[in-house]
Tab-separated table of C-alpha atoms in Angstrom:
chain	number	residue	atom	x	y	z
A	112	MET	CA	-31.258	38.973	-18.765
A	113	ASN	CA	-31.494	35.979	-21.137
A	114	LYS	CA	-31.796	32.297	-21.286
A	115	LYS	CA	-28.390	31.655	-21.941
A	116	THR	CA	-27.161	34.307	-19.784
A	117	LEU	CA	-28.487	32.337	-16.900
A	118	LEU	CA	-27.339	28.983	-17.707
A	119	LYS	CA	-23.315	30.246	-17.651
A	120	ILE	CA	-24.280	31.655	-14.549
A	121	LYS	CA	-25.782	28.767	-13.186
A	122	LYS	CA	-23.123	26.436	-14.396
A	123	ASN	CA	-20.452	29.348	-12.467
A	124	LEU	CA	-22.329	28.842	-9.608
A	125	ARG	CA	-22.625	25.031	-10.353
A	126	LEU	CA	-18.445	25.152	-10.594
A	127	ILE	CA	-17.619	27.150	-7.806
A	128	LEU	CA	-19.762	25.027	-5.156
A	129	SER	CA	-17.941	21.918	-6.709
A	130	PHE	CA	-14.656	23.668	-6.222
A	131	LEU	CA	-15.614	23.924	-2.540
A	132	ILE	CA	-16.651	21.579	-1.186
A	133	LEU	CA	-13.678	20.006	-2.475
A	134	SER	CA	-11.325	23.020	-1.077
A	135	ALA	CA	-13.584	20.743	2.140
A	136	GLY	CA	-12.249	17.841	1.985
A	137	VAL	CA	-8.625	18.808	1.039
A	138	LEU	CA	-8.370	20.762	4.292
A	139	VAL	CA	-10.306	18.062	6.015
A	140	MET	CA	-7.906	14.892	4.687
A	141	ILE	CA	-4.859	17.041	4.737
A	142	LEU	CA	-5.055	18.536	8.532
A	143	PRO	CA	-3.768	15.692	10.008
A	144	PHE	CA	-0.935	14.985	7.777
A	145	LEU	CA	-0.067	18.795	9.302
A	146	TRP	CA	-0.827	18.611	13.293
A	147	MET	CA	1.610	15.125	12.669
A	148	LEU	CA	4.147	18.008	10.482
A	149	LEU	CA	3.700	20.132	12.771
A	150	THR	CA	4.218	18.305	16.322
A	151	SER	CA	6.757	16.647	15.059
A	152	PHE	CA	8.455	19.151	15.788
A	153	LYS	CA	7.464	19.934	18.961
A	154	ASN	CA	8.678	20.009	22.204
A	155	TYR	CA	7.186	17.369	25.047
A	156	ALA	CA	5.526	20.167	26.938
A	157	GLU	CA	4.009	21.605	23.894
A	158	THR	CA	2.200	18.980	22.506
A	159	VAL	CA	0.423	18.447	25.565
A	160	GLN	CA	-0.028	22.556	26.266
A	161	LEU	CA	-3.945	23.489	26.133
A	162	PRO	CA	-5.028	25.561	24.799
A	163	ILE	CA	-3.919	22.902	21.298
A	164	VAL	CA	-0.744	25.083	19.690
A	165	TRP	CA	-0.612	24.486	16.178
A	166	PHE	CA	2.460	26.146	15.631
A	167	PRO	CA	5.724	25.248	18.325
A	168	LYS	CA	7.120	28.085	19.693
A	169	VAL	CA	10.882	26.455	19.535
A	170	TRP	CA	11.583	24.700	15.953
A	171	THR	CA	13.671	21.620	17.265
A	172	LEU	CA	15.021	18.839	15.476
A	173	GLU	CA	15.781	16.709	18.374
A	174	ASN	CA	12.907	14.498	18.011
A	175	TYR	CA	13.849	13.172	14.570
A	176	ALA	CA	17.837	12.931	16.051
A	177	TYR	CA	15.553	11.000	19.364
A	178	VAL	CA	14.200	8.544	16.660
A	179	LEU	CA	17.306	8.110	14.265
A	180	GLU	CA	20.087	6.996	17.190
A	181	LYS	CA	18.316	5.796	21.111
A	182	MET	CA	15.821	3.180	19.161
A	183	ASN	CA	18.019	2.142	16.052
A	184	PHE	CA	15.427	3.510	13.554
A	185	LEU	CA	17.862	2.960	10.873
A	186	LEU	CA	16.990	-0.728	11.177
A	187	TYR	CA	13.647	-0.434	11.116
A	188	TYR	CA	13.630	0.667	8.352
A	189	LYS	CA	16.419	-1.914	6.515
A	190	ASN	CA	14.034	-4.424	7.693
A	191	SER	CA	10.572	-2.623	6.010
A	192	ILE	CA	12.548	-2.470	2.562
A	193	ILE	CA	13.656	-6.022	2.917
A	194	MET	CA	10.455	-6.795	3.441
A	195	VAL	CA	8.566	-4.760	1.228
A	196	VAL	CA	10.810	-5.541	-1.780
A	197	GLY	CA	10.098	-8.477	-1.195
A	198	VAL	CA	6.684	-8.884	-1.242
A	199	VAL	CA	6.148	-7.203	-3.626
A	200	ALA	CA	9.008	-8.426	-6.079
A	201	GLY	CA	6.594	-12.132	-5.316
A	202	GLN	CA	3.415	-10.272	-5.815
A	203	LEU	CA	4.208	-8.689	-9.226
A	204	LEU	CA	4.974	-12.629	-10.469
A	205	VAL	CA	2.893	-14.479	-8.907
A	206	CYS	CA	0.034	-13.023	-9.314
A	207	SER	CA	0.890	-11.683	-13.769
A	208	MET	CA	1.731	-15.680	-14.068
A	209	ALA	CA	-1.441	-16.326	-12.281
A	210	GLY	CA	-4.245	-13.721	-14.017
A	211	TYR	CA	-3.098	-14.601	-16.300
A	212	ALA	CA	-3.856	-18.142	-16.109
A	213	PHE	CA	-6.781	-17.628	-15.757
A	214	ALA	CA	-7.113	-15.354	-18.602
A	215	ARG	CA	-6.359	-16.864	-21.699
A	216	ILE	CA	-5.084	-19.909	-20.792
A	217	ALA	CA	-8.349	-22.679	-21.283
A	218	PHE	CA	-7.813	-25.660	-18.677
A	219	ARG	CA	-10.469	-27.675	-17.016
A	220	PHE	CA	-12.187	-26.191	-13.539
A	221	ARG	CA	-10.882	-22.618	-14.023
A	222	LYS	CA	-13.840	-20.318	-13.522
A	223	THR	CA	-15.213	-22.431	-10.269
A	224	LEU	CA	-11.083	-22.350	-9.002
A	225	PHE	CA	-11.612	-18.925	-9.290
A	226	LEU	CA	-14.491	-17.997	-7.785
A	227	LEU	CA	-13.349	-20.055	-4.832
A	228	LEU	CA	-10.634	-17.892	-4.719
A	229	LEU	CA	-12.166	-15.077	-4.862
A	230	ALA	CA	-14.722	-16.395	-2.313
A	231	VAL	CA	-11.278	-17.170	0.106
A	232	MET	CA	-11.569	-12.740	-0.325
A	233	MET	CA	-14.047	-13.008	1.663
A	234	VAL	CA	-12.585	-14.655	5.174
A	235	PRO	CA	-11.032	-12.028	7.041
A	236	GLY	CA	-6.858	-12.410	7.067
A	237	GLN	CA	-7.088	-12.819	11.339
A	238	MET	CA	-8.486	-16.114	11.054
A	239	THR	CA	-5.424	-17.652	9.516
A	240	ILE	CA	-3.073	-15.947	10.989
A	241	ILE	CA	-2.127	-19.209	13.863
A	242	ALA	CA	-2.393	-21.887	10.858
A	243	ARG	CA	0.133	-19.095	9.581
A	244	TYR	CA	2.517	-18.672	12.468
A	245	LEU	CA	2.468	-22.695	12.821
A	246	LEU	CA	3.933	-23.588	9.194
A	247	ILE	CA	7.149	-20.928	9.990
A	248	TYR	CA	6.849	-22.384	12.912
A	249	HIS	CA	7.006	-25.185	11.812
A	250	LEU	CA	9.934	-24.422	8.914
A	251	ARG	CA	12.219	-22.698	11.155
A	252	LEU	CA	11.809	-19.407	9.661
A	253	SER	CA	10.419	-17.744	12.801
A	254	ASP	CA	12.411	-14.517	12.896
A	255	THR	CA	13.864	-14.043	9.625
A	256	TYR	CA	13.541	-12.374	6.775
A	257	ALA	CA	11.330	-15.446	5.139
A	258	GLY	CA	8.850	-15.464	7.602
A	259	LEU	CA	8.042	-11.890	7.085
A	260	ILE	CA	7.850	-12.240	3.272
A	261	LEU	CA	6.606	-15.481	1.757
A	262	PRO	CA	3.330	-15.013	3.835
A	263	LEU	CA	2.608	-12.592	1.915
A	264	ILE	CA	3.414	-12.992	-1.004
A	265	PRO	CA	-0.269	-14.767	-2.646
A	266	SER	CA	-2.390	-12.393	-2.340
A	267	ILE	CA	-5.825	-13.651	-4.280
A	268	PHE	CA	-6.948	-9.597	-4.693
A	269	GLY	CA	-3.609	-9.254	-7.431
A	270	VAL	CA	-4.577	-11.927	-8.999
A	271	PHE	CA	-8.515	-10.656	-9.552
A	272	LEU	CA	-7.094	-7.372	-10.885
A	273	LEU	CA	-4.803	-8.444	-12.848
A	274	ARG	CA	-6.733	-10.929	-14.985
A	275	GLN	CA	-9.167	-7.386	-15.119
A	276	PHE	CA	-6.350	-6.420	-17.180
A	277	PHE	CA	-5.182	-9.507	-19.471
A	278	MET	CA	-8.872	-9.714	-19.779
A	279	GLY	CA	-9.029	-5.992	-21.660
A	280	ILE	CA	-6.171	-6.821	-23.939
A	281	PRO	CA	-7.337	-7.443	-27.567
A	282	ARG	CA	-6.735	-11.489	-28.064
A	283	GLU	CA	-5.759	-10.506	-31.509
A	284	LEU	CA	-2.528	-9.334	-30.346
A	285	GLU	CA	-1.980	-12.918	-28.937
A	286	ASP	CA	-2.651	-15.005	-31.591
A	287	ALA	CA	-0.368	-12.478	-33.828
A	288	ALA	CA	1.746	-13.956	-31.436
A	289	ARG	CA	1.349	-17.904	-31.647
A	290	ILE	CA	1.432	-17.218	-35.768
A	291	ASP	CA	5.252	-15.514	-34.957
A	292	GLY	CA	5.746	-18.714	-32.822
A	293	CYS	CA	5.153	-17.857	-29.254
A	294	ASN	CA	3.608	-20.597	-26.813
A	295	TYR	CA	2.229	-18.925	-23.859
A	296	TRP	CA	5.469	-18.056	-21.781
A	297	GLY	CA	6.868	-15.649	-24.466
A	298	ILE	CA	3.005	-14.222	-24.904
A	299	TYR	CA	3.407	-13.539	-21.355
A	300	SER	CA	6.567	-11.782	-21.236
A	301	ARG	CA	7.189	-10.193	-24.200
A	302	ILE	CA	3.289	-8.739	-24.834
A	303	MET	CA	0.650	-9.284	-21.731
A	304	LEU	CA	3.320	-7.659	-19.372
A	305	PRO	CA	4.463	-4.669	-21.309
A	306	LEU	CA	0.797	-3.493	-21.663
A	307	ALA	CA	-0.019	-4.476	-18.680
A	308	LYS	CA	2.210	-2.285	-16.332
A	309	GLY	CA	-1.086	0.721	-15.511
A	310	GLY	CA	-2.171	-2.816	-13.617
A	311	MET	CA	1.394	-3.617	-12.683
A	312	VAL	CA	2.025	-0.251	-11.430
A	313	THR	CA	-0.727	-0.792	-9.530
A	314	LEU	CA	-0.821	-3.607	-7.609
A	315	ALA	CA	3.001	-2.339	-6.545
A	316	ILE	CA	1.443	0.474	-4.677
A	317	PHE	CA	-1.635	-2.036	-3.034
A	318	ALA	CA	1.184	-3.831	-2.205
A	319	PHE	CA	3.545	-1.832	-0.978
A	320	ASN	CA	1.494	0.347	1.130
A	321	SER	CA	-0.330	-2.848	2.653
A	322	THR	CA	2.955	-4.453	3.425
A	323	TRP	CA	4.616	-1.078	4.574
A	324	ASN	CA	2.377	-0.339	7.175
A	325	ASP	CA	1.463	-4.170	8.395
A	326	LEU	CA	1.793	-4.303	13.040
A	327	MET	CA	0.266	-7.819	12.841
A	328	TRP	CA	2.473	-9.897	10.987
A	329	PRO	CA	5.804	-8.466	11.991
A	330	LEU	CA	4.738	-8.442	15.430
A	331	ILE	CA	4.004	-12.388	16.032
A	332	ILE	CA	6.438	-13.940	13.453
A	333	THR	CA	9.924	-11.443	15.183
A	334	ASP	CA	11.101	-12.588	18.865
A	335	THR	CA	13.583	-9.799	17.941
A	336	GLU	CA	14.783	-6.112	17.120
A	337	LYS	CA	17.034	-7.193	13.926
A	338	ARG	CA	13.744	-8.209	12.046
A	339	ARG	CA	10.846	-5.807	13.560
A	340	VAL	CA	9.865	-3.177	10.811
A	341	LEU	CA	8.261	0.153	11.486
A	342	ALA	CA	5.421	-0.339	11.863
A	343	VAL	CA	6.206	-2.230	15.868
A	344	ALA	CA	8.853	0.695	16.422
A	345	VAL	CA	5.720	3.570	16.102
A	346	ALA	CA	4.117	0.851	18.274
A	347	ALA	CA	6.763	0.780	20.645
A	348	ILE	CA	6.940	4.464	21.446
A	349	LYS	CA	3.215	4.021	22.783
A	350	GLY	CA	3.569	4.271	26.204
A	351	ILE	CA	0.305	2.242	28.690
A	352	TYR	CA	-0.614	5.704	30.638
A	353	ASP	CA	1.634	7.991	29.102
A	354	THR	CA	3.212	8.828	24.886
A	355	LYS	CA	5.672	10.815	24.070
A	356	ASN	CA	3.255	12.542	21.133
A	357	ASN	CA	6.707	14.301	19.636
A	358	LEU	CA	8.635	10.789	19.107
A	359	LEU	CA	5.611	9.262	17.963
A	360	MET	CA	5.131	11.893	15.424
A	361	ALA	CA	9.007	12.415	14.148
A	362	ALA	CA	8.795	8.412	13.750
A	363	SER	CA	4.948	8.696	12.108
A	364	VAL	CA	6.738	11.639	9.237
A	365	MET	CA	9.287	9.400	8.699
A	366	VAL	CA	7.029	6.293	7.690
A	367	THR	CA	4.952	7.812	6.111
A	368	LEU	CA	6.900	9.506	3.663
A	369	PRO	CA	7.935	6.699	1.996
A	370	CYS	CA	4.214	5.954	0.620
A	371	ILE	CA	3.591	9.452	0.103
A	372	LEU	CA	7.096	9.243	-2.437
A	373	VAL	CA	5.343	5.962	-3.664
A	374	PHE	CA	2.279	7.082	-4.794
A	375	ALA	CA	4.151	10.393	-6.232
A	376	LEU	CA	5.947	8.616	-9.067
A	377	GLY	CA	3.359	6.575	-9.995
A	378	GLN	CA	-0.147	7.755	-9.286
A	379	LYS	CA	-0.999	8.112	-12.796
A	380	GLN	CA	-0.730	4.140	-13.741
A	381	PHE	CA	-2.424	4.234	-10.197
A	382	ILE	CA	-5.686	6.553	-11.327
A	383	GLU	CA	-5.698	4.294	-14.954
A	384	GLY	CA	-4.695	0.805	-13.619
A	385	VAL	CA	-8.067	1.173	-10.846
A	386	ALA	CA	-10.425	3.127	-14.035
A	387	SER	CA	-9.901	-0.022	-15.917
A	388	THR	CA	-10.062	-2.276	-13.357
A	389	GLY	CA	-12.971	-4.192	-14.391
A	390	ILE	CA	-14.106	-3.713	-17.819
A	391	LYS	CA	-14.135	-7.359	-18.957
A	392	GLY	CA	-15.497	-10.071	-16.826
């Protein structure tokens, strides 16, 4: 057996080993989702049965029907969609303008101010939640859509992410636009935003997931069911002494599906965006 054949065999073995390791990782990650999906079609007795029953003996949609009809799940869905759309749109607008300013507009103390903003990222959000609540309460926005949305729009991570994208865009394009008579707003809207599409999609997916799954802030700021969101509804299914796992899993499936759909639609831009972040400092 010559040296070339040995190298080819070693390469194939490495590929097979890599495939097996990645397959094992995929299996470990998929199993909880598979368990959630299968449990959502079981009755309560099968969810507590030992040994564990993976596949339901009788497939039923009663869990979904109960969650949708008895728990007013469609109202929570509407509130979550309104909240997510408001937060995502607000973050894309505010963070893109701030990121462009920090990346391209020269003003005094720009680097110092940006470093101070980055330092704020080290402060846990739980430390500021009382101040946020008092602000929203005194503005009489508690238990409103505005109270749900406005405090979540400022995102230092979003500013940092889009600043990195804007810094990676060649300055020659900006200079050419300025020669053609564009001001800062024209350069931002006509040049920067179209070229930063990957960063915008990446930020939108991050904002969607964090807002869609947020439990603490909606639970604190809402007083009645008319403004509560899906995360609160799912948490309400959990009992102190007993939890209907079949209902919990049915609700979890309906909450998880939009996240999977959003990532599937934007995964190409998301991967490109994450990969290209941090090229320029």
